[in-house]
Amino acid sequence: MKPAFNERIAGALEYRRQHDLARESKILTSLDEACIEFEGSRYVNFSSNDYLGLGRDKQLLEAWQHGLSLYGCGSGASPLVTGYSSAHADLESALCDWLGFERAILFSSGFSANQALIFGLLEKGDLLVQDKLNHASLMEAGLLSAADMKRFRHNDVQHLSSFLGKASNTLVMTEGVFSMDGDTAPLVDIQSACLDRAWLAVDDAHGIGVLGSDGRGSCDEAGIRPEILVVTFGKAFGLSGAAILCSQECGDYLTQFAKHHVYSTTIPPSQAYVLTHAIGMIQTQNWRREKLAELQGVYQSKLSQVNGFVDTTTPIKPFILGDSERALTFSNYLKASGLWVAAIRPPTVATNSARLRVTLTANHTKEQVVNLSDAILENINKGY
Ligand SMILES: Cc1ncc(COP(=O)(O)O)c(C=O)c1O
């Protein structure tokens, strides 16, 4: 029989186009700390996850260059072969010291860390209980895992509790800060619900560096310590990669059984070197978090009364517009004013909750945030 892949591909693409859900990668050039260029025009970028503004920091660029001169380009192999160096060991120790865990295991992305955790830890008969709004990497791993998966209503600890005590090995998984909503998980209550009945794993991709004392993240801010913490380096670190933090024994286990770690080329040693440098900057440069807090205050004071505004305590500021076409149109109007704010549409968010996902960074100026708020307000007042 002739394969029907072409029909499947054409049908799926047509559906996305017809429903304003098609996406594309645009070629963007980073101009300076806060601005990007697209097709010859300059935009202030309000869609970056580089919350602390480290991505183009000169000190960090120099550290990476120095790391390259010390270690060369690639790691050359997976970690259990010959890909693991003193730069990787130093990064793991720095993460453990900073975040208070015995072990840190490195991955080339948060997506692979989440998959490795779920596939590595859970077996048939185990139970994975996840917040409904968890990231696609967690949802997909849960669906493909041999374990059963239940999803609890967003941040609803009572609903979560109703799934506990039903399997001998249960893992509860939540994000610390939710990526598309910018709200935080009720970690104290979730940890109390887990007590003796489940291990708690927190994916703090969007909280690490931004929340907690010296940027230790959502768990530090809430005063809890989960069994497992996932941190990613593609957001507040301004780089890429990820780590799972855990006990000594769990780390030994993941070193043997986390396939995305064992069978994947280790991140370049120069990258591990610069990541260690970034940890130092995140810990000591409190001014970046203070600047973010100031910008958040400006945004809130301008828009808090406007329909669509969502109050959050993080740099992620969703502005809910409803249907996808409206979100796209709104995003295009902002582009016409030199403001780049991505429209986030289903399936990334629920149907009829398409939104602008505004993200603030320590590199924005107060004036840029005022301009964005004024432009949003103006478009709302015009009825867009
Ligand atoms: C909550 C969360 N976890 C994991 C990831 C994946 O991380 P990475 O981009 O490093 O693959 C993301 C990425 O957006 C995320 O938002």
CSV table of N, CA, C and O in Angstrom, one decimal, residues 258-374:
chain,number,residue,atom,x,y,z
A,258,ALA,N,19.2,7.4,33.2
A,258,ALA,CA,18.5,8.5,32.5
A,258,ALA,C,19.1,8.5,31.1
A,258,ALA,O,20.2,9.0,30.9
A,259,LYS,N,18.3,8.0,30.2
A,259,LYS,CA,18.9,7.7,28.8
A,259,LYS,C,19.3,9.0,28.1
A,259,LYS,O,20.3,9.0,27.4
A,260,HIS,N,18.6,10.1,28.3
A,260,HIS,CA,19.0,11.3,27.6
A,260,HIS,C,20.3,11.9,28.2
A,260,HIS,O,20.9,12.7,27.5
A,261,HIS,N,20.7,11.4,29.3
A,261,HIS,CA,22.0,11.8,29.9
A,261,HIS,C,23.1,10.8,29.4
A,261,HIS,O,24.1,11.2,28.9
A,262,VAL,N,22.8,9.5,29.5
A,262,VAL,CA,23.8,8.5,29.2
A,262,VAL,C,24.1,8.4,27.7
A,262,VAL,O,25.3,8.3,27.4
A,263,TYR,N,23.1,8.6,26.9
A,263,TYR,CA,23.3,8.3,25.5
A,263,TYR,C,23.3,9.6,24.6
A,263,TYR,O,23.0,9.5,23.4
A,264,SER,N,23.7,10.7,25.2
A,264,SER,CA,23.7,12.0,24.5
A,264,SER,C,25.0,12.7,24.7
A,264,SER,O,25.5,12.7,25.8
A,265,THR,N,25.5,13.3,23.7
A,265,THR,CA,26.8,14.1,23.8
A,265,THR,C,26.6,15.1,24.9
A,265,THR,O,25.7,15.9,25.0
A,266,THR,N,27.6,15.1,25.8
A,266,THR,CA,27.6,16.1,27.0
A,266,THR,C,27.7,17.5,26.4
A,266,THR,O,28.3,17.8,25.4
A,267,ILE,N,27.0,18.5,27.1
A,267,ILE,CA,27.1,19.9,26.6
A,267,ILE,C,28.6,20.3,26.5
A,267,ILE,O,29.5,19.7,27.3
A,268,PRO,N,29.0,21.2,25.7
A,268,PRO,CA,30.4,21.6,25.5
A,268,PRO,C,31.0,22.0,26.9
A,268,PRO,O,30.3,22.7,27.7
A,269,PRO,N,32.2,21.6,27.2
A,269,PRO,CA,32.8,22.0,28.5
A,269,PRO,C,32.9,23.6,28.6
A,269,PRO,O,32.7,24.1,29.7
A,270,SER,N,33.0,24.3,27.5
A,270,SER,CA,33.1,25.7,27.6
A,270,SER,C,31.7,26.3,28.1
A,270,SER,O,31.6,27.3,28.8
A,271,GLN,N,30.7,25.6,27.7
A,271,GLN,CA,29.3,26.0,28.1
A,271,GLN,C,29.1,25.7,29.6
A,271,GLN,O,28.5,26.5,30.3
A,272,ALA,N,29.6,24.5,30.0
A,272,ALA,CA,29.6,24.3,31.5
A,272,ALA,C,30.3,25.3,32.2
A,272,ALA,O,29.9,25.8,33.3
A,273,TYR,N,31.5,25.7,31.7
A,273,TYR,CA,32.3,26.7,32.3
A,273,TYR,C,31.6,28.1,32.4
A,273,TYR,O,31.5,28.7,33.5
A,274,VAL,N,30.9,28.5,31.3
A,274,VAL,CA,30.2,29.8,31.4
A,274,VAL,C,29.0,29.7,32.2
A,274,VAL,O,28.6,30.7,32.9
A,275,LEU,N,28.4,28.5,32.3
A,275,LEU,CA,27.2,28.4,33.2
A,275,LEU,C,27.6,28.5,34.6
A,275,LEU,O,26.8,29.1,35.4
A,276,THR,N,28.8,28.0,35.0
A,276,THR,CA,29.2,28.2,36.4
A,276,THR,C,29.4,29.7,36.7
A,276,THR,O,29.1,30.2,37.7
A,277,HIS,N,30.0,30.4,35.7
A,277,HIS,CA,30.1,31.8,35.8
A,277,HIS,C,28.8,32.5,36.0
A,277,HIS,O,28.6,33.4,36.8
A,278,ALA,N,27.8,32.0,35.2
A,278,ALA,CA,26.5,32.7,35.3
A,278,ALA,C,25.9,32.5,36.7
A,278,ALA,O,25.2,33.4,37.2
A,279,ILE,N,26.1,31.3,37.3
A,279,ILE,CA,25.6,31.1,38.6
A,279,ILE,C,26.1,32.2,39.6
A,279,ILE,O,25.3,32.8,40.4
A,280,GLY,N,27.4,32.5,39.5
A,280,GLY,CA,28.0,33.5,40.3
A,280,GLY,C,27.3,34.9,40.1
A,280,GLY,O,26.9,35.6,41.0
A,281,MET,N,27.0,35.2,38.8
A,281,MET,CA,26.4,36.5,38.5
A,281,MET,C,24.9,36.5,39.0
A,281,MET,O,24.5,37.5,39.5
A,282,ILE,N,24.2,35.4,38.9
A,282,ILE,CA,22.8,35.3,39.3
A,282,ILE,C,22.8,35.5,40.8
A,282,ILE,O,21.9,36.2,41.4
A,283,GLN,N,23.7,34.9,41.5
A,283,GLN,CA,23.7,34.9,43.0
A,283,GLN,C,24.0,36.3,43.5
A,283,GLN,O,23.4,36.8,44.5
A,284,THR,N,25.0,37.0,42.8
A,284,THR,CA,25.5,38.3,43.4
A,284,THR,C,24.8,39.5,42.8
A,284,THR,O,24.8,40.6,43.5
A,285,GLN,N,24.3,39.4,41.6
A,285,GLN,CA,23.8,40.7,41.0
A,285,GLN,C,22.3,40.8,41.2
A,285,GLN,O,21.4,40.7,40.3
A,286,ASN,N,22.0,41.1,42.5
A,286,ASN,CA,20.6,41.3,42.9
A,286,ASN,C,19.9,42.4,42.2
A,286,ASN,O,18.7,42.5,42.0
A,287,TRP,N,20.7,43.4,41.6
A,287,TRP,CA,20.1,44.5,40.9
A,287,TRP,C,19.3,44.1,39.8
A,287,TRP,O,18.3,44.8,39.4
A,288,ARG,N,19.6,42.9,39.2
A,288,ARG,CA,18.8,42.4,38.1
A,288,ARG,C,17.4,42.1,38.5
A,288,ARG,O,16.4,42.4,37.8
A,289,ARG,N,17.3,41.4,39.7
A,289,ARG,CA,15.9,41.1,40.2
A,289,ARG,C,15.2,42.4,40.6
A,289,ARG,O,14.0,42.5,40.5
A,290,GLU,N,16.0,43.3,41.2
A,290,GLU,CA,15.3,44.6,41.7
A,290,GLU,C,14.8,45.4,40.5
A,290,GLU,O,13.7,45.9,40.5
A,291,LYS,N,15.6,45.4,39.4
A,291,LYS,CA,15.1,46.1,38.2
A,291,LYS,C,13.8,45.4,37.6
A,291,LYS,O,12.9,46.1,37.3
A,292,LEU,N,13.8,44.1,37.6
A,292,LEU,CA,12.6,43.4,37.1
A,292,LEU,C,11.4,43.8,38.0
A,292,LEU,O,10.3,44.0,37.5
A,293,ALA,N,11.6,43.8,39.3
A,293,ALA,CA,10.5,44.2,40.2
A,293,ALA,C,10.0,45.6,39.9
A,293,ALA,O,8.8,45.9,39.8
A,294,GLU,N,10.9,46.5,39.6
A,294,GLU,CA,10.5,47.9,39.3
A,294,GLU,C,9.7,47.9,38.0
A,294,GLU,O,8.7,48.6,37.9
A,295,LEU,N,10.2,47.2,37.0
A,295,LEU,CA,9.5,47.2,35.7
A,295,LEU,C,8.1,46.5,35.8
A,295,LEU,O,7.1,47.0,35.2
A,296,GLN,N,8.0,45.5,36.6
A,296,GLN,CA,6.7,44.9,36.9
A,296,GLN,C,5.7,45.8,37.5
A,296,GLN,O,4.6,45.9,37.1
A,297,GLY,N,6.3,46.7,38.4
A,297,GLY,CA,5.4,47.7,39.0
A,297,GLY,C,4.9,48.7,38.0
A,297,GLY,O,3.7,49.1,38.0
A,298,VAL,N,5.8,49.1,37.1
A,298,VAL,CA,5.4,50.0,36.0
A,298,VAL,C,4.3,49.4,35.2
A,298,VAL,O,3.2,50.1,34.9
A,299,TYR,N,4.5,48.2,34.7
A,299,TYR,CA,3.5,47.5,33.8
A,299,TYR,C,2.2,47.4,34.5
A,299,TYR,O,1.1,47.7,34.0
A,300,GLN,N,2.2,47.0,35.8
A,300,GLN,CA,1.0,46.8,36.6
A,300,GLN,C,0.2,48.1,36.8
A,300,GLN,O,-1.0,48.2,36.6
A,301,SER,N,1.0,49.1,37.1
A,301,SER,CA,0.3,50.4,37.4
A,301,SER,C,-0.4,50.9,36.1
A,301,SER,O,-1.4,51.6,36.2
A,302,LYS,N,0.2,50.6,35.0
A,302,LYS,CA,-0.5,51.1,33.7
A,302,LYS,C,-1.7,50.3,33.3
A,302,LYS,O,-2.6,50.8,32.7
A,303,LEU,N,-1.6,49.0,33.6
A,303,LEU,CA,-2.6,48.1,32.9
A,303,LEU,C,-3.6,47.4,33.8
A,303,LEU,O,-4.5,46.7,33.4
A,304,SER,N,-3.4,47.5,35.1
A,304,SER,CA,-4.1,46.6,36.0
A,304,SER,C,-5.6,46.7,35.9
A,304,SER,O,-6.3,45.7,36.3
A,305,GLN,N,-6.1,47.8,35.4
A,305,GLN,CA,-7.6,48.0,35.3
A,305,GLN,C,-8.1,47.5,34.0
A,305,GLN,O,-9.3,47.6,33.7
A,306,VAL,N,-7.3,47.1,33.1
A,306,VAL,CA,-7.7,46.8,31.7
A,306,VAL,C,-8.1,45.3,31.6
A,306,VAL,O,-7.4,44.4,32.1
A,307,ASN,N,-9.2,45.1,30.9
A,307,ASN,CA,-9.7,43.8,30.6
A,307,ASN,C,-8.7,43.0,29.8
A,307,ASN,O,-8.2,43.4,28.8
A,308,GLY,N,-8.3,41.8,30.4
A,308,GLY,CA,-7.3,41.0,29.7
A,308,GLY,C,-6.0,40.9,30.5
A,308,GLY,O,-5.2,40.0,30.4
A,309,PHE,N,-5.8,42.0,31.3
A,309,PHE,CA,-4.6,42.0,32.2
A,309,PHE,C,-4.6,40.9,33.2
A,309,PHE,O,-5.7,40.6,33.8
A,310,VAL,N,-3.5,40.2,33.5
A,310,VAL,CA,-3.4,39.2,34.5
A,310,VAL,C,-2.3,39.6,35.5
A,310,VAL,O,-1.2,39.8,35.1
A,311,ASP,N,-2.7,39.6,36.8
A,311,ASP,CA,-1.7,40.0,37.8
A,311,ASP,C,-0.8,38.9,38.1
A,311,ASP,O,-1.3,37.8,38.5
A,312,THR,N,0.5,39.0,37.9
A,312,THR,CA,1.5,37.9,38.3
A,312,THR,C,2.6,38.6,39.1
A,312,THR,O,2.9,39.8,39.0
A,313,THR,N,3.3,37.7,39.9
A,313,THR,CA,4.5,38.2,40.6
A,313,THR,C,5.8,37.8,39.9
A,313,THR,O,6.8,37.9,40.5
A,314,THR,N,5.7,37.5,38.7
A,314,THR,CA,6.9,37.0,37.9
A,314,THR,C,7.0,37.9,36.7
A,314,THR,O,6.0,38.6,36.3
A,315,PRO,N,8.1,37.8,35.9
A,315,PRO,CA,8.2,38.6,34.7
A,315,PRO,C,7.3,38.2,33.6
A,315,PRO,O,7.3,38.8,32.5
A,316,ILE,N,6.6,37.1,33.7
A,316,ILE,CA,5.7,36.6,32.7
A,316,ILE,C,4.3,37.2,32.9
A,316,ILE,O,3.7,37.1,33.9
A,317,LYS,N,3.9,38.0,31.9
A,317,LYS,CA,2.7,38.8,32.0
A,317,LYS,C,1.7,38.4,30.8
A,317,LYS,O,1.8,39.0,29.8
A,318,PRO,N,0.9,37.4,31.0
A,318,PRO,CA,-0.1,37.1,29.9
A,318,PRO,C,-1.1,38.2,29.8
A,318,PRO,O,-1.5,38.8,30.8
A,319,PHE,N,-1.5,38.5,28.6
A,319,PHE,CA,-2.6,39.5,28.4
A,319,PHE,C,-3.6,38.7,27.5
A,319,PHE,O,-3.4,38.5,26.3
A,320,ILE,N,-4.7,38.3,28.1
A,320,ILE,CA,-5.6,37.3,27.5
A,320,ILE,C,-6.5,38.1,26.5
A,320,ILE,O,-7.2,39.1,26.8
A,321,LEU,N,-6.6,37.5,25.3
A,321,LEU,CA,-7.4,38.1,24.2
A,321,LEU,C,-8.5,37.2,23.7
A,321,LEU,O,-9.4,37.6,23.0
A,322,GLY,N,-8.4,35.9,24.0
A,322,GLY,CA,-9.5,35.0,23.6
A,322,GLY,C,-9.2,34.2,22.3
A,322,GLY,O,-8.4,33.2,22.3
A,323,ASP,N,-9.7,34.7,21.2
A,323,ASP,CA,-9.5,33.9,20.0
A,323,ASP,C,-8.2,34.2,19.3
A,323,ASP,O,-7.6,35.3,19.4
A,324,SER,N,-7.8,33.2,18.5
A,324,SER,CA,-6.4,33.2,18.0
A,324,SER,C,-6.3,34.4,17.0
A,324,SER,O,-5.2,35.0,16.9
A,325,GLU,N,-7.3,34.6,16.2
A,325,GLU,CA,-7.2,35.7,15.2
A,325,GLU,C,-7.0,37.1,15.9
A,325,GLU,O,-6.2,37.9,15.5
A,326,ARG,N,-7.7,37.3,17.0
A,326,ARG,CA,-7.6,38.5,17.7
A,326,ARG,C,-6.2,38.7,18.2
A,326,ARG,O,-5.5,39.7,18.2
A,327,ALA,N,-5.7,37.6,18.8
A,327,ALA,CA,-4.3,37.6,19.4
A,327,ALA,C,-3.3,37.9,18.3
A,327,ALA,O,-2.4,38.7,18.5
A,328,LEU,N,-3.4,37.3,17.1
A,328,LEU,CA,-2.5,37.6,16.0
A,328,LEU,C,-2.6,39.0,15.5
A,328,LEU,O,-1.6,39.7,15.3
A,329,THR,N,-3.8,39.5,15.4
A,329,THR,CA,-4.0,40.9,14.9
A,329,THR,C,-3.4,41.9,15.9
A,329,THR,O,-2.7,42.8,15.5
A,330,PHE,N,-3.7,41.6,17.2
A,330,PHE,CA,-3.2,42.5,18.2
A,330,PHE,C,-1.6,42.5,18.2
A,330,PHE,O,-1.0,43.6,18.3
A,331,SER,N,-1.0,41.3,18.1
A,331,SER,CA,0.4,41.2,18.0
A,331,SER,C,1.0,42.0,16.8
A,331,SER,O,2.0,42.7,17.0
A,332,ASN,N,0.3,41.9,15.7
A,332,ASN,CA,0.7,42.7,14.5
A,332,ASN,C,0.6,44.2,14.7
A,332,ASN,O,1.4,44.9,14.3
A,333,TYR,N,-0.5,44.6,15.4
A,333,TYR,CA,-0.6,46.1,15.7
A,333,TYR,C,0.6,46.5,16.5
A,333,TYR,O,1.1,47.6,16.3
A,334,LEU,N,0.9,45.7,17.5
A,334,LEU,CA,2.1,46.1,18.4
A,334,LEU,C,3.4,46.2,17.6
A,334,LEU,O,4.2,47.1,17.7
A,335,LYS,N,3.5,45.2,16.6
A,335,LYS,CA,4.7,45.2,15.8
A,335,LYS,C,4.8,46.5,15.0
A,335,LYS,O,5.9,47.1,14.8
A,336,ALA,N,3.6,47.0,14.5
A,336,ALA,CA,3.6,48.2,13.8
A,336,ALA,C,4.2,49.4,14.6
A,336,ALA,O,4.6,50.4,14.1
A,337,SER,N,4.1,49.3,16.0
A,337,SER,CA,4.7,50.3,16.8
A,337,SER,C,6.1,49.9,17.3
A,337,SER,O,6.5,50.5,18.3
A,338,GLY,N,6.7,48.9,16.7
A,338,GLY,CA,8.1,48.6,17.1
A,338,GLY,C,8.1,47.7,18.3
A,338,GLY,O,9.2,47.8,19.0
A,339,LEU,N,7.1,47.0,18.6
A,339,LEU,CA,7.1,46.2,19.9
A,339,LEU,C,6.8,44.7,19.5
A,339,LEU,O,5.8,44.4,18.9
A,340,TRP,N,7.7,43.9,19.9
A,340,TRP,CA,7.6,42.4,19.5
A,340,TRP,C,7.0,41.7,20.7
A,340,TRP,O,7.7,41.5,21.7
A,341,VAL,N,5.8,41.3,20.5
A,341,VAL,CA,5.1,40.4,21.6
A,341,VAL,C,4.4,39.3,20.9
A,341,VAL,O,3.5,39.5,20.1
A,342,ALA,N,4.9,38.1,21.2
A,342,ALA,CA,4.3,36.9,20.4
A,342,ALA,C,2.9,36.6,20.9
A,342,ALA,O,2.6,36.8,22.1
A,343,ALA,N,2.1,36.2,19.9
A,343,ALA,CA,0.7,35.7,20.2
A,343,ALA,C,0.8,34.3,20.5
A,343,ALA,O,1.4,33.5,19.7
A,344,ILE,N,0.4,33.8,21.7
A,344,ILE,CA,0.4,32.4,22.0
A,344,ILE,C,-1.0,31.8,21.8
A,344,ILE,O,-2.0,32.3,22.4
A,345,ARG,N,-1.0,30.8,21.0
A,345,ARG,CA,-2.3,30.2,20.6
A,345,ARG,C,-2.4,28.7,21.0
A,345,ARG,O,-1.4,28.1,21.2
A,346,PRO,N,-3.6,28.2,20.9
A,346,PRO,CA,-3.7,26.7,21.1
A,346,PRO,C,-2.9,26.0,20.0
A,346,PRO,O,-2.7,26.6,18.9
A,347,PRO,N,-2.3,24.8,20.2
A,347,PRO,CA,-2.5,24.0,21.4
A,347,PRO,C,-1.6,24.4,22.6
A,347,PRO,O,-1.6,23.7,23.6
A,348,THR,N,-0.8,25.4,22.4
A,348,THR,CA,0.1,25.8,23.6
A,348,THR,C,-0.7,26.2,24.8
A,348,THR,O,-0.4,25.9,25.9
A,349,VAL,N,-1.8,26.9,24.5
A,349,VAL,CA,-2.7,27.3,25.6
A,349,VAL,C,-4.1,26.8,25.2
A,349,VAL,O,-4.4,26.4,24.1
A,350,ALA,N,-5.1,26.8,26.2
A,350,ALA,CA,-6.4,26.2,26.0
A,350,ALA,C,-7.1,27.0,24.9
A,350,ALA,O,-6.9,28.2,24.7
A,351,THR,N,-8.1,26.4,24.3
A,351,THR,CA,-8.9,27.0,23.3
A,351,THR,C,-9.6,28.2,23.9
A,351,THR,O,-10.0,28.2,25.0
A,352,ASN,N,-9.7,29.3,23.1
A,352,ASN,CA,-10.3,30.6,23.6
A,352,ASN,C,-9.5,31.3,24.6
A,352,ASN,O,-10.1,32.1,25.3
A,353,SER,N,-8.3,30.9,24.8
A,353,SER,CA,-7.5,31.7,25.8
A,353,SER,C,-6.2,32.2,25.1
A,353,SER,O,-5.2,32.3,25.8
A,354,ALA,N,-6.3,32.4,23.8
A,354,ALA,CA,-5.1,32.9,23.1
A,354,ALA,C,-4.7,34.3,23.8
A,354,ALA,O,-5.5,35.0,24.3
A,355,ARG,N,-3.4,34.5,23.7
A,355,ARG,CA,-2.9,35.7,24.5
A,355,ARG,C,-1.7,36.3,23.9
A,355,ARG,O,-1.0,35.7,23.1
A,356,LEU,N,-1.4,37.5,24.4
A,356,LEU,CA,0.0,38.0,24.3
A,356,LEU,C,0.7,37.5,25.5
A,356,LEU,O,0.2,37.5,26.6
A,357,ARG,N,1.9,36.9,25.3
A,357,ARG,CA,2.8,36.6,26.4
A,357,ARG,C,3.9,37.6,26.5
A,357,ARG,O,4.9,37.5,25.8
A,358,VAL,N,3.6,38.6,27.3
A,358,VAL,CA,4.6,39.7,27.5
A,358,VAL,C,5.6,39.1,28.5
A,358,VAL,O,5.3,38.6,29.6
A,359,THR,N,6.9,39.3,28.2
A,359,THR,CA,7.9,39.0,29.2
A,359,THR,C,8.8,40.2,29.4
A,359,THR,O,9.2,40.8,28.4
A,360,LEU,N,9.1,40.5,30.7
A,360,LEU,CA,9.9,41.6,31.0
A,360,LEU,C,11.3,41.1,31.3
A,360,LEU,O,11.4,40.0,31.8
A,361,THR,N,12.3,41.8,31.0
A,361,THR,CA,13.7,41.4,31.3
A,361,THR,C,14.4,42.6,32.0
A,361,THR,O,14.0,43.8,31.8
A,362,ALA,N,15.5,42.3,32.7
A,362,ALA,CA,16.3,43.3,33.4
A,362,ALA,C,16.9,44.3,32.4
A,362,ALA,O,17.4,45.4,32.8
A,363,ASN,N,16.9,44.0,31.1
A,363,ASN,CA,17.5,44.9,30.1
A,363,ASN,C,16.5,45.9,29.6
A,363,ASN,O,16.9,46.8,28.9
A,364,HIS,N,15.2,45.7,29.8
A,364,HIS,CA,14.2,46.7,29.4
A,364,HIS,C,14.4,48.0,30.2
A,364,HIS,O,14.8,48.0,31.3
A,365,THR,N,14.1,49.1,29.5
A,365,THR,CA,14.0,50.4,30.3
A,365,THR,C,12.6,50.6,30.7
A,365,THR,O,11.7,50.1,30.1
A,366,LYS,N,12.5,51.5,31.7
A,366,LYS,CA,11.1,51.9,32.2
A,366,LYS,C,10.3,52.5,31.0
A,366,LYS,O,9.2,52.2,30.8
A,367,GLU,N,11.0,53.3,30.2
A,367,GLU,CA,10.4,53.9,29.1
A,367,GLU,C,9.8,52.9,28.1
A,367,GLU,O,8.7,53.0,27.6
A,368,GLN,N,10.6,51.9,27.9
A,368,GLN,CA,10.1,50.8,26.9
A,368,GLN,C,8.8,50.1,27.5
A,368,GLN,O,7.9,49.8,26.7
A,369,VAL,N,8.8,49.9,28.8
A,369,VAL,CA,7.6,49.2,29.4
A,369,VAL,C,6.4,50.2,29.3
A,369,VAL,O,5.3,49.8,29.1
A,370,VAL,N,6.7,51.5,29.6
A,370,VAL,CA,5.6,52.4,29.5
A,370,VAL,C,5.0,52.5,28.0
A,370,VAL,O,3.8,52.4,27.8
A,371,ASN,N,5.9,52.5,27.1
A,371,ASN,CA,5.5,52.5,25.6
A,371,ASN,C,4.7,51.3,25.3
A,371,ASN,O,3.6,51.4,24.6
A,372,LEU,N,5.1,50.1,25.8
A,372,LEU,CA,4.3,48.9,25.5
A,372,LEU,C,2.9,49.0,26.2
A,372,LEU,O,1.9,48.7,25.5
A,373,SER,N,2.9,49.4,27.4
A,373,SER,CA,1.6,49.5,28.1
A,373,SER,C,0.7,50.5,27.4
A,373,SER,O,-0.5,50.2,27.2
A,374,ASP,N,1.2,51.6,27.0
A,374,ASP,CA,0.4,52.6,26.3
A,374,ASP,C,-0.1,52.0,25.0
A,374,ASP,O,-1.3,52.3,24.6
